[in-house]
Structures are given as C-alpha cells and as structure tokens.
Amino acid sequence: MTLQPRVTRMRTMRLFTPGQAATHPLVMMELPKPTPGEGEILLQIRTCAVCRTDLQICEGDLPARRLPIVPGHQIVGRVESVGPGVISWKAGDRAGVAWLAGTDGTCMKCEAGRENLCESAQFTGWDRDGGYATHAIARADFAFPLPDRFADIEVAPLLCGGVIGYRSLKVSGVSPGGRLGLYGFGASATAVIQVARHWGCRVFVCTRSAAERDRATSLGAEWVGGYDEKPPVPLDAAITFAPVGSVVAAALGALDRGGTVAINAIHLDRVPEVPYSDLWWERSLRSVANFTRTDVREFLELAAKIPVQTNCEVYPLAEANIALERLAAGQVRGAAVLECA
C-alpha cells in the first residue's frame, strides 16, 4: 500500500566534505526519491532533531564512514510506501527512526540482547542517509511507533537525546531516590532530569551556562554549579554529557564509594589522568554506546507517562547549517529541530 506520491524527487542537506559548522558544510541538493527495498519503508519526513553527534560528523570529529551523507538520526515522519515483506507498517502510519539503523541480529551480542554492541551495526546519518531531507529510507524493524500525546516537533529530540539519556541512567545504576549528578545540561540532560525526578532522585547539575543552571533549577535540580564546583553531597551516580575529559574527571571526583560515572558521549577529547584515590573504593567509569530497540520502546512509554517536556528551537530544512552553527556555539536553548516537510 502506498500514499499517492506528490513528487518524484526529494530535497536533502548533504555533507560532502566535513568542516567547521561556521563554514556551513552542508549542501542543499535535490535527488531522486528512493524506493524502499525488501524489509524497508519510505518516510515522508516531518521533523528531524539536530544532535551533537550530527555536529561531530559534520565537523569531522567523528571520522566519516560514508561520503556524501545526509546527516540526522532523530526522524519523525509518515510512511509513504513499504517494500516487499513489510507487514508491520502501512502508508500513513507515523514512525520514528533513531541512531541505530540496523544490526545483523545473529552475532553473540545481538542474541544476548546487547544489539547496541553489534560489530555489524549501521547508524542513521553515518552509514545510511538520515533525516536532513524530505524523505528517507529505513529498515522497517528499526522504526518505532510514536506516542500520540507528542507532536512531531516535540517527539523528535526524544529519539536520541532522550533515549540515550535513558540508557545512561540505566548504565549509571542510580536507584530511585538516589543522588545523581548531571554534568552538562543540553537536550539529553533535560530529558534525563525529568525521568530522574519522576523516580524520586535528588539531582545535582554542573554546567558552565547560567541559563542552563536556571533551566535545571526549574526542572527540579536540588543544586546547580559550575564544572569546577563539587556538589554538596557525594553522588551515587553521575552522567557526563560534555565531550570533555576534564568534566569526566570532575564527575569521578564527586562520586561516593561504589558509584558510577556514565559517559554519555560518542566522542571524547581525551581520557584524563586522575588520581587513583578518585577511582578506588569500587568507583567505576563506563561509556554509553548506542541503545537497543528495547531502550527506545521503554523510554517512549515512560516519556508519555511522565510526560517528558522538550524545549525546541525550530528551523526550516534549508537552515540546517545555521542550526549546527548555533549548536557549536552553545547558543541553542533546549533542542534544535528541523521542519522538513
């Protein structure tokens, strides 16, 4: 079944050569609209949120896995058509597509329920063309129904920042009522604090931005300060969002015995040297790598129940470079979202 297509071509913002966001490395191009293959769906994209990982790909901090590439991995759209063998989706369904674009499903990690660690995994906007476009192809089994309570703009930032933040909470091991530190307070941390407060956690936020401190306080943070300040109580767990090694060291130094720092970053400038006394007493450092489809389903259900609120700056697709430039400069308040339709 298909929606009646309006056009045979699509608009995209493509990356040919990585460069600083201020140089506007994305190029607007019109391309033939793709046809979904076996097990795939074609989406008419409504919105796509802008993620720091997109910025790191566009600026070259993350080495390109394919060029040219269409970035973007927080996609909200409507199914326009389905490929052979797809029975779980039909034309007109609203669907979300996130960072994990596909896995082999057969390796030891996949069979153990740890598909986020699959060595054959592909990623949206890194291996496969993503959501900075009017249309995109996705594997049907890696697309997600979205809660009705969220509008297209509201739900897009939840598909990476929200989901990976939720996985970070799980990796950190924080218990309901525990003392949680958040280091950095962008779009992902904004979702995390709402889940943590829903669980009754005491939340302590370190960030360099005065505006972010105010926002953290409004969302229930018990204490806010800078990266060079230590929370007033030892932390049971901490999550770092800034891709800076010194921030990881600060979080580790604030942990109570047995606590864990979860590093919510795909790229880190360095692994800092730290005194062993900061790591001793069974403190742990853990990276957070991708997510599983179970994480996505769990988080979207929880986000609708709370409900998690998002604060968005909206840009037309043609201004994707401006959104990335503002993100690089630390000027985005909440999450940047592209309107692609």
Coordinates of N, CA and C in Angstrom, one line a residue, residues 13-28 58-59 318-326:
M13 N 19.9 17.9 2.6 CA 21.1 18.7 3.0 C 22.2 17.6 3.2
R14 N 23.2 17.7 2.2 CA 24.2 16.6 2.2 C 25.6 17.1 2.6
L15 N 26.3 16.2 3.2 CA 27.7 16.5 3.6 C 28.6 15.8 2.6
F16 N 29.5 16.6 1.9 CA 30.5 16.1 1.0 C 31.8 16.1 1.7
T17 N 32.2 17.2 2.3 CA 33.5 17.4 3.0 C 33.3 17.9 4.4
P18 N 33.7 17.3 5.4 CA 33.5 17.8 6.8 C 34.2 19.1 6.9
G19 N 33.7 20.0 7.7 CA 34.3 21.3 8.0 C 33.6 21.9 9.2
Q20 N 34.2 23.0 9.7 CA 33.6 23.7 10.9 C 32.2 24.1 10.6
A21 N 31.4 24.1 11.6 CA 30.0 24.5 11.3 C 29.8 25.9 10.8
A22 N 30.7 26.8 11.2 CA 30.6 28.2 10.8 C 30.9 28.3 9.3
T23 N 31.5 27.2 8.6 CA 31.7 27.3 7.2 C 30.5 26.7 6.4
H24 N 29.4 26.3 7.1 CA 28.2 25.7 6.5 C 28.6 24.6 5.6
P25 N 29.0 23.4 6.1 CA 29.5 22.3 5.3 C 28.4 21.6 4.5
L26 N 27.1 21.7 4.9 CA 26.0 21.0 4.2 C 25.6 21.7 3.0
V27 N 25.3 20.9 2.0 CA 24.9 21.5 0.7 C 23.4 21.0 0.4
M28 N 22.6 22.0 0.0 CA 21.2 21.6 -0.4 C 21.2 21.0 -1.8
C58 N 29.7 16.2 11.0 CA 29.8 17.3 10.0 C 31.2 18.0 10.2
E59 N 31.7 18.2 11.4 CA 32.9 18.8 11.6 C 34.1 17.9 11.5
A318 N 16.3 24.1 5.1 CA 17.3 24.8 4.4 C 18.3 25.5 5.3
E319 N 17.9 25.7 6.6 CA 18.7 26.3 7.6 C 19.4 25.3 8.5
A320 N 19.6 24.1 8.1 CA 20.3 23.1 8.9 C 21.7 23.6 9.3
N321 N 22.4 24.2 8.4 CA 23.7 24.8 8.7 C 23.7 25.8 9.8
I322 N 22.7 26.6 9.8 CA 22.5 27.6 10.9 C 22.3 26.9 12.2
A323 N 21.4 25.9 12.2 CA 21.2 25.1 13.4 C 22.4 24.5 14.0
L324 N 23.3 23.9 13.1 CA 24.5 23.3 13.5 C 25.5 24.4 14.1
E325 N 25.5 25.5 13.4 CA 26.4 26.6 13.8 C 26.0 27.1 15.2
R326 N 24.7 27.2 15.5 CA 24.3 27.7 16.8 C 24.6 26.6 17.8

